[in-house]
mmCIF file of C-alpha atoms in Angstrom:
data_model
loop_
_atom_site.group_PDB
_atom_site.id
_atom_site.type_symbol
_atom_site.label_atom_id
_atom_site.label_comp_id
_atom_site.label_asym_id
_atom_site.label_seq_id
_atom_site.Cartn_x
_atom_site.Cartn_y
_atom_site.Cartn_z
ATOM 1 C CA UNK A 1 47.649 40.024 38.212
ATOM 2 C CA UNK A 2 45.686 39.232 34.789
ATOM 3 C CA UNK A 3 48.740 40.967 33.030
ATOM 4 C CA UNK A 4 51.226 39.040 34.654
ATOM 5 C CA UNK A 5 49.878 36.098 33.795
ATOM 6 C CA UNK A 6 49.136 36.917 30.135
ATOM 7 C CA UNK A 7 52.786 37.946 30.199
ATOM 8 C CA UNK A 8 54.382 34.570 31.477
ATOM 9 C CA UNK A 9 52.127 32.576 28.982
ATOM 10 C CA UNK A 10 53.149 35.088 26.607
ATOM 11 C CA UNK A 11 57.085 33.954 26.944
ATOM 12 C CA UNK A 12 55.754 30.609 27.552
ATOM 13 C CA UNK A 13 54.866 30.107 24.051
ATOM 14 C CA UNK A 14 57.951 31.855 22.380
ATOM 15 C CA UNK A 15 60.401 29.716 23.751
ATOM 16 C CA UNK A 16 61.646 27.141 22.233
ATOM 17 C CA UNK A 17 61.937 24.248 24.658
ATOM 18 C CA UNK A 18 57.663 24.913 25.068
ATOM 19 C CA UNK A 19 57.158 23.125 21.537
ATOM 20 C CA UNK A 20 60.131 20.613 21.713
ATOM 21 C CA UNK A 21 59.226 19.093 24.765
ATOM 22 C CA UNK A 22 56.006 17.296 23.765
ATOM 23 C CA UNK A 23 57.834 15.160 21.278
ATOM 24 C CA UNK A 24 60.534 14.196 23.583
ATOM 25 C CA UNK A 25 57.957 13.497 25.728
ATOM 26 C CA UNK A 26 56.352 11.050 22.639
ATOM 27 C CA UNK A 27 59.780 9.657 22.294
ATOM 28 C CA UNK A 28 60.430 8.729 25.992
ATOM 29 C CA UNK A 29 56.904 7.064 25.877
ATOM 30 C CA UNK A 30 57.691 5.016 23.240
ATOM 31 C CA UNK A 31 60.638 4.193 24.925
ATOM 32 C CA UNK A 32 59.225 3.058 28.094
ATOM 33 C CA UNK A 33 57.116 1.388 25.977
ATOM 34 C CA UNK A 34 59.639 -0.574 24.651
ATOM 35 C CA UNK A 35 61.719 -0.941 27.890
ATOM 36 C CA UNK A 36 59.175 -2.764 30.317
ATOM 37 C CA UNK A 37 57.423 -4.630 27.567
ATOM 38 C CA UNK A 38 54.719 -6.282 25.637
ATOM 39 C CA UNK A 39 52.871 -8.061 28.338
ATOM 40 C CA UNK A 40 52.845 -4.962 30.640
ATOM 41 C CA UNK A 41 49.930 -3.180 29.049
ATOM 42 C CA UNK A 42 47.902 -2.502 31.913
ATOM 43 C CA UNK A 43 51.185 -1.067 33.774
ATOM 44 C CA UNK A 44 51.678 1.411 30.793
ATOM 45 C CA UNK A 45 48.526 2.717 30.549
ATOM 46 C CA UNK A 46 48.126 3.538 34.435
ATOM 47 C CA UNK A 47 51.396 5.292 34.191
ATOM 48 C CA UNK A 48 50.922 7.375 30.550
ATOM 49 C CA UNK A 49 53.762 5.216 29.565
ATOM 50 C CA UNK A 50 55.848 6.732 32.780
ATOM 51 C CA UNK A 51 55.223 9.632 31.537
ATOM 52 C CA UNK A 52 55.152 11.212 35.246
ATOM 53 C CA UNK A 53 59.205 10.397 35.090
ATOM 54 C CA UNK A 54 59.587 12.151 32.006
ATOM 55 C CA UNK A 55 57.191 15.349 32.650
ATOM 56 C CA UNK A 56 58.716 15.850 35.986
ATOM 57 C CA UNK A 57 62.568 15.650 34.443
ATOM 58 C CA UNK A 58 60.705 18.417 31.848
ATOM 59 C CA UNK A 59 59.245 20.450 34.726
ATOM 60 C CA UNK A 60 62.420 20.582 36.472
ATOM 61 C CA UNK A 61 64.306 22.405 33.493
ATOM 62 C CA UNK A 62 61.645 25.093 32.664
ATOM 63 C CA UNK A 63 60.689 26.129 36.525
ATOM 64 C CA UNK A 64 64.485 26.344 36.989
ATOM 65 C CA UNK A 65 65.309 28.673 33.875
ATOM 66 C CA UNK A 66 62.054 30.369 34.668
ATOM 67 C CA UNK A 67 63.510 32.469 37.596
ATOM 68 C CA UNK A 68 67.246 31.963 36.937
ATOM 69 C CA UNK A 69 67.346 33.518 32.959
ATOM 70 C CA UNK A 70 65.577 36.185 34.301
ATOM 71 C CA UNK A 71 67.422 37.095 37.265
ATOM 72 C CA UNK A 72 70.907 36.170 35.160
ATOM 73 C CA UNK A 73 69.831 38.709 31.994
ATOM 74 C CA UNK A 74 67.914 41.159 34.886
ATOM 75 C CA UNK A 75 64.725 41.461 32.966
ATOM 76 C CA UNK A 76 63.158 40.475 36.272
ATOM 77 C CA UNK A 77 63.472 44.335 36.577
ATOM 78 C CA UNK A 78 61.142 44.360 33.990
ATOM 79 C CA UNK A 79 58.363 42.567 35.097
ATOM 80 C CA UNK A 80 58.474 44.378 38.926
ATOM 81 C CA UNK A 81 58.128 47.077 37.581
ATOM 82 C CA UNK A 82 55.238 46.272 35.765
ATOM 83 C CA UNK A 83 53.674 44.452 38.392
ATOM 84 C CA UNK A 84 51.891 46.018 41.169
ATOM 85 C CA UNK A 85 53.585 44.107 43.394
ATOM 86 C CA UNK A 86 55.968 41.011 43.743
ATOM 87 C CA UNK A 87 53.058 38.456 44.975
ATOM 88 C CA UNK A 88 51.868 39.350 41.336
ATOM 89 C CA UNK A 89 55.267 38.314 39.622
ATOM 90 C CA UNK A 90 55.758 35.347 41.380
ATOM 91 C CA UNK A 91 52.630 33.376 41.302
ATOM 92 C CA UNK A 92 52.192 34.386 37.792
ATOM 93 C CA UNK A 93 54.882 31.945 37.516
ATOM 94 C CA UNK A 94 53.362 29.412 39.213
ATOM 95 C CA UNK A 95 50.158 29.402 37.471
ATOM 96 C CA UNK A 96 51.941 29.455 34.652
ATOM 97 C CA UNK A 97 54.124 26.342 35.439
ATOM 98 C CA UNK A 98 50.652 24.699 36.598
ATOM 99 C CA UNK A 99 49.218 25.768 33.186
ATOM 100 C CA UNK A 100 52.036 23.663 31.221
ATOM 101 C CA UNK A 101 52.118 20.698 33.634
ATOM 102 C CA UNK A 102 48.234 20.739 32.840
ATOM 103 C CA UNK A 103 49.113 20.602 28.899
ATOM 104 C CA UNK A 104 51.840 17.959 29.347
ATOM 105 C CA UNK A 105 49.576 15.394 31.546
ATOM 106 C CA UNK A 106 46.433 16.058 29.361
ATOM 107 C CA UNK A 107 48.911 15.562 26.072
ATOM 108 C CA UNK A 108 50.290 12.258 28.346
ATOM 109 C CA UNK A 109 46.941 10.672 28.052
ATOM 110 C CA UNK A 110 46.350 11.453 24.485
ATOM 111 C CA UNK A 111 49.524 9.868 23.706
ATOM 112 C CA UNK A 112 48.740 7.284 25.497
ATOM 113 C CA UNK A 113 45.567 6.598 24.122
ATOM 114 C CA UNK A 114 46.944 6.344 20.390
ATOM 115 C CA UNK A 115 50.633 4.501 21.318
ATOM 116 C CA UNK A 116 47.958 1.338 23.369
ATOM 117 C CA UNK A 117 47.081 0.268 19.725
ATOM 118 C CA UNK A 118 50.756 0.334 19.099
ATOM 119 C CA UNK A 119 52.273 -3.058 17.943
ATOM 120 C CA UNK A 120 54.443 -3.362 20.750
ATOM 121 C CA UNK A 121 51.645 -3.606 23.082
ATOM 122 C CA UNK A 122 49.344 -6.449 23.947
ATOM 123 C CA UNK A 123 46.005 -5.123 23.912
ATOM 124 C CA UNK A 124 44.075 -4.181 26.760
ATOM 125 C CA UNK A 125 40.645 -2.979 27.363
ATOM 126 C CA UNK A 126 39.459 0.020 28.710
ATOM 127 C CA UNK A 127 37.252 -1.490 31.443
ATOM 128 C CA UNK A 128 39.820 -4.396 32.672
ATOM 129 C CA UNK A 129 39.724 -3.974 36.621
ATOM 130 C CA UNK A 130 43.753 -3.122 37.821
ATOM 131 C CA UNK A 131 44.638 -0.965 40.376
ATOM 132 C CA UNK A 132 42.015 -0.230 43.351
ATOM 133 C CA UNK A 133 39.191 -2.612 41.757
ATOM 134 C CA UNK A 134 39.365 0.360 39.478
ATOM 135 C CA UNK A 135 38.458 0.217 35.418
ATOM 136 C CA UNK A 136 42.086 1.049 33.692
ATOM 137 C CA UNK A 137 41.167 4.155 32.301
ATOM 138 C CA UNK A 138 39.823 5.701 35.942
ATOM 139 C CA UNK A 139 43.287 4.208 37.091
ATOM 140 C CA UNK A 140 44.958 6.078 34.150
ATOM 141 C CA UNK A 141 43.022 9.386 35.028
ATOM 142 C CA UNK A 142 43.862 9.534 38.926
ATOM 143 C CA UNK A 143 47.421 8.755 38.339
ATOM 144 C CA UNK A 144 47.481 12.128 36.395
ATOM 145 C CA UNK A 145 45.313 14.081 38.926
ATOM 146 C CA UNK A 146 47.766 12.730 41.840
ATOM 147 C CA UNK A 147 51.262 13.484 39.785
ATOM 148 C CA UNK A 148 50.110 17.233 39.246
ATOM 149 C CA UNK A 149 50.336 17.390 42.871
ATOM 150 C CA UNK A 150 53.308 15.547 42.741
ATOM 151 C CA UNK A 151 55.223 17.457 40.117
ATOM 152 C CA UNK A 152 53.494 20.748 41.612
ATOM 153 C CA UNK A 153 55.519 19.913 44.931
ATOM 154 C CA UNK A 154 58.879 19.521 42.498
ATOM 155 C CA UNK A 155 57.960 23.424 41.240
ATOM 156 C CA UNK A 156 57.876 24.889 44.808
ATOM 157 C CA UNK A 157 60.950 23.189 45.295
ATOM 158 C CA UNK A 158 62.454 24.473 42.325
ATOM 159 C CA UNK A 159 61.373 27.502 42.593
ATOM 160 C CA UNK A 160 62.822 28.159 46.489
ATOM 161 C CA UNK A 161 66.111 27.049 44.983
ATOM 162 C CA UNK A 162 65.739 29.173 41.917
ATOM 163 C CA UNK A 163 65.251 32.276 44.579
ATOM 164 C CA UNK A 164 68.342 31.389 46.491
ATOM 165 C CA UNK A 165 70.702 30.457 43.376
ATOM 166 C CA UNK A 166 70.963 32.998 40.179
ATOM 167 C CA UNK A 167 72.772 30.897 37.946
ATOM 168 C CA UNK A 168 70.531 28.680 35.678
ATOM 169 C CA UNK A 169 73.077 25.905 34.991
ATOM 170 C CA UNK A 170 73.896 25.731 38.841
ATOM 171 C CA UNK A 171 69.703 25.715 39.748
ATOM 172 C CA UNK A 172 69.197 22.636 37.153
ATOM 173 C CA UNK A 173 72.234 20.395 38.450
ATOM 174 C CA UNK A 174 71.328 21.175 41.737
ATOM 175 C CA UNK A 175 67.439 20.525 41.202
ATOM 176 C CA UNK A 176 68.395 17.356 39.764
ATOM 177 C CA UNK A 177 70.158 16.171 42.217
ATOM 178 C CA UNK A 178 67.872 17.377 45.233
ATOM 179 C CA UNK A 179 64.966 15.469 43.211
ATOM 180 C CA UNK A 180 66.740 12.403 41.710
ATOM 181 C CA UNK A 181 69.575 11.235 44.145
ATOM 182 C CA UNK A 182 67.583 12.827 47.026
ATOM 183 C CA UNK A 183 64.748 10.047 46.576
ATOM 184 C CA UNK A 184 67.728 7.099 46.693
ATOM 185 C CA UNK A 185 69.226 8.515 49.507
ATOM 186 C CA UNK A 186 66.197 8.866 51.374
ATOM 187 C CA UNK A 187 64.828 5.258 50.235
ATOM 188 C CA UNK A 188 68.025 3.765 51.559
ATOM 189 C CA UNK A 189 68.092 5.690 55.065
ATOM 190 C CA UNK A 190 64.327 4.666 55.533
ATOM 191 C CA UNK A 191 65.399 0.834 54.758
ATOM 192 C CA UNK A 192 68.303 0.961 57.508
ATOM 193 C CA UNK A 193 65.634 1.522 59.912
ATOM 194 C CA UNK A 194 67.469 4.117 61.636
ATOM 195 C CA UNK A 195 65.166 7.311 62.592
ATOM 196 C CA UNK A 196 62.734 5.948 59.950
ATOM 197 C CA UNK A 197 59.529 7.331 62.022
ATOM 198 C CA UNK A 198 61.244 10.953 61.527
ATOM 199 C CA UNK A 199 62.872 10.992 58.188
ATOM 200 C CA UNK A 200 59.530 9.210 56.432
ATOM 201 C CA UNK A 201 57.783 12.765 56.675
ATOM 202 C CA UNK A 202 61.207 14.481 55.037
ATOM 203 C CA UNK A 203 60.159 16.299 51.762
ATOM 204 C CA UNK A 204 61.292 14.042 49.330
ATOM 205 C CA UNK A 205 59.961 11.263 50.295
ATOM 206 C CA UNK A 206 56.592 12.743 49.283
ATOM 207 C CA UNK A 207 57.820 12.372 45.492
ATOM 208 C CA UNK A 208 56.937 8.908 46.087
ATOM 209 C CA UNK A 209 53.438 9.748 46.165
ATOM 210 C CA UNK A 210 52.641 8.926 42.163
ATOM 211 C CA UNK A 211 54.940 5.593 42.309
ATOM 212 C CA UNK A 212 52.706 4.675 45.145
ATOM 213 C CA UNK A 213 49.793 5.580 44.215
ATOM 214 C CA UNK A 214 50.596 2.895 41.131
ATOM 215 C CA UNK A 215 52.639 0.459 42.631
ATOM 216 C CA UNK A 216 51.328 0.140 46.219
ATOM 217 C CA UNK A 217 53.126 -2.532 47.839
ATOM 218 C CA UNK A 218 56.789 -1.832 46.339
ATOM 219 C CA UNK A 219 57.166 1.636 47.364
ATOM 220 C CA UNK A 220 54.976 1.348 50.734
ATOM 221 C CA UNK A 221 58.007 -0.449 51.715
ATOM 222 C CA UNK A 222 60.152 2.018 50.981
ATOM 223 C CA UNK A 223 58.467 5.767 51.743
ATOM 224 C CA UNK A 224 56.757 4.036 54.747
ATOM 225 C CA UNK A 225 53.885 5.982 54.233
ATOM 226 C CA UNK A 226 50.206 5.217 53.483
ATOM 227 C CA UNK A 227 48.844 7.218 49.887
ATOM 228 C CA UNK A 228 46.696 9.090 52.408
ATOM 229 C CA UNK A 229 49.801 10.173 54.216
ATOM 230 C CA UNK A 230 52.223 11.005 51.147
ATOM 231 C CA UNK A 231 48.986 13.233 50.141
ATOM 232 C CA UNK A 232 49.092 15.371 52.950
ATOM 233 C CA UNK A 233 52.464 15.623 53.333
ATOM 234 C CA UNK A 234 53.191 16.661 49.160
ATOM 235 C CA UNK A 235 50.319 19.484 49.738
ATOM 236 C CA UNK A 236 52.410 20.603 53.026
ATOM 237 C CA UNK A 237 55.221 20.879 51.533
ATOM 238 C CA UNK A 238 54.270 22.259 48.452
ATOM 239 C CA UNK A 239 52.939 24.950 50.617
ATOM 240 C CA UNK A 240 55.788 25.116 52.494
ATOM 241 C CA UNK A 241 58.042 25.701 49.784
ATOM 242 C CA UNK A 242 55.911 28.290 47.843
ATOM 243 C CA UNK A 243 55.652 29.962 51.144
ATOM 244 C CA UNK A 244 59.761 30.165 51.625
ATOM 245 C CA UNK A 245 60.386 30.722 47.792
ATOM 246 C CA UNK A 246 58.067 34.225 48.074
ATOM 247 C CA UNK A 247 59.501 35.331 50.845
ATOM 248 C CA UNK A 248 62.964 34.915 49.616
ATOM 249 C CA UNK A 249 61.838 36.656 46.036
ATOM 250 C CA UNK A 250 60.553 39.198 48.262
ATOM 251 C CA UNK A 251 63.275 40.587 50.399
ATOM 252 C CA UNK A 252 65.654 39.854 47.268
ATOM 253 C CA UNK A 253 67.769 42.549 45.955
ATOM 254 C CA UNK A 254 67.894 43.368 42.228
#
C-alpha cells in the first residue's frame, strides 16, 4: 500500500498541470478579488478569495485524467500488477487526490493572507467578528476544513464516473456538467416546490455545503438543508460513491 502511494505522488509531481495549477489558482483569486470588490473584504477572506470554486474546477480535471489516461494508455496494467491487490491501486489514488486538495487549500490561505494587504482590498482585521460570532480568520480556517469534505465528495464522484467512462475528454465534460449544471438544475427543482422533501437529500445538492456554510441564509433557501444536514449527507455520499467507484474498478476488465 506504502508503494502505491509513493508511486501516485511520484506521477503527481511529474506532471505538468501539478505545478501550473497553483498560479492559476493565484490568478483566479485575484480575479475574484477584483470581481466582488473593495468593500467585500471580510467576504474574501472567509472564502480564500472563492478559492473553493476554483480548487474544485482544478480537482475535477486531475481526479478525472487520473483514472481515464491510465486506463486510455493501459498502464493501469502496470500498477495491478504491482499492487497486491486493487483496494491498493485505487485508494492510493484517493489519498493521493486528498494529498493535493490538502496543498491547494493550505496554498488558498497563504494566498490569501498576502493578496488581504492587496490595494484592491479595504483592510480588515484578523479578529473582526463575521460569520458565526466567529473571529475572520477561524471563519477563514473552517471554510477550508468544510470544502475538503466538499471537494472530497466531487473526487468520489469523479472517480465512479472515471470507472464507468475510459475516455478522459468524455469523463471531464461529463464531470463538469454532473457538478456545474447539476447544482442549477437541482436549485431550480427544489425552488418549484415540487418533491422538494425528496430531491433536497439528492447528491448534488450536498455541493452546497461550503456556499452554506459561508452564506447561510442565501443558499438555505435553496439546498433546503441545515449545515448539519448537508454535513451528513456530503460524508454519505462521499462514501457512497467511493464505495460504487471500487467496486466498479474491481470487477473491471483490462
Amino acid at each position: 500500500m506504502a508503494f502505491s502511494i509513493y508511486q501516485e505522488f511520484y506521477k503527481l509531481m511529474y506532471k505538468k498541470i501539478t505545478w501550473i495549477s497553483p498560479l492559476i489558482l493565484l490568478a483566479l483569486m485575484i480575479m475574484s478579488g477584483y470581481t466582488i470588490g473593495f468593500n467585500e473584504g471580510k467576504l474574501l477572506t472567509m472564502t480564500s478569495y472563492n478559492s473553493p470554486d476554483w480548487i474544485m474546477f482544478i480537482l475535477v480535471i486531475i481526479g478525472a485524467t487520473t483514472f481515464s489516461m491510465e486506463f486510455q494508455n493501459n498502464t493501469i496494467l502496470t500498477l495491478l500488477y504491482k499492487a497486491s491487490n486493487k483496494i491498493d491501486v485505487y485508494l492510493s489514488k484517493y489519498v493521493m487526490i486528498f494529498g493535493y486538495n490538502v496543498f491547494l487549500h493550505v496554498l488558498a490561505i497563504i494566498f490569501t493572507v498576502g493578496l488581504r494587504y492587496a490595494p484592491m482590498n479595504a483592510q480588515v482585521a484578523w479578529s473582526t467578528s463575521y460569520r458565526y460570532q466567529q473571529p475572520l480568520w477561524e471563519n477563514m480556517l473552517k471554510t477550508s476544513a468544510i470544502d475538503l469534505l466538499t471537494t472530497m465528495l466531487i473526487v468520489s464522484l469523479v472517480f465512479l464516473l472515471s470507472c464507468l467512462i475510459n475516455n478522459n475528454a468524455v469523463v471531464i465534460s461529463v464531470s463538469f456538467l454532473v457538478v456545474f449544471m447539476g447544482q442549477f438544475v437541482t436549485g431550480s427543482l427544489l425552488n418549484s416546490g415540487r418533491f422538494a422533501t425528496v430531491l433536497k437529500w439528492n447528491p448534488l445538492n450536498m455541493i452546497n455545503l461550503t456556499r452554506e456554510y459561508y452564506n447561510y441564509i442565501t443558499y438555505y433557501a435553496t439546498s433546503h438543508l441545515a449545515n448539519a444536514q448537508l454535513l451528513i449527507g456530503t460524508l454519505f455520499y462521499m462514501t457512497l460513491f467511493f464505495a460504487l467507484g471500487y467496486l466498479i474498478f474491481r470487477r473491471k476488465r483490462f
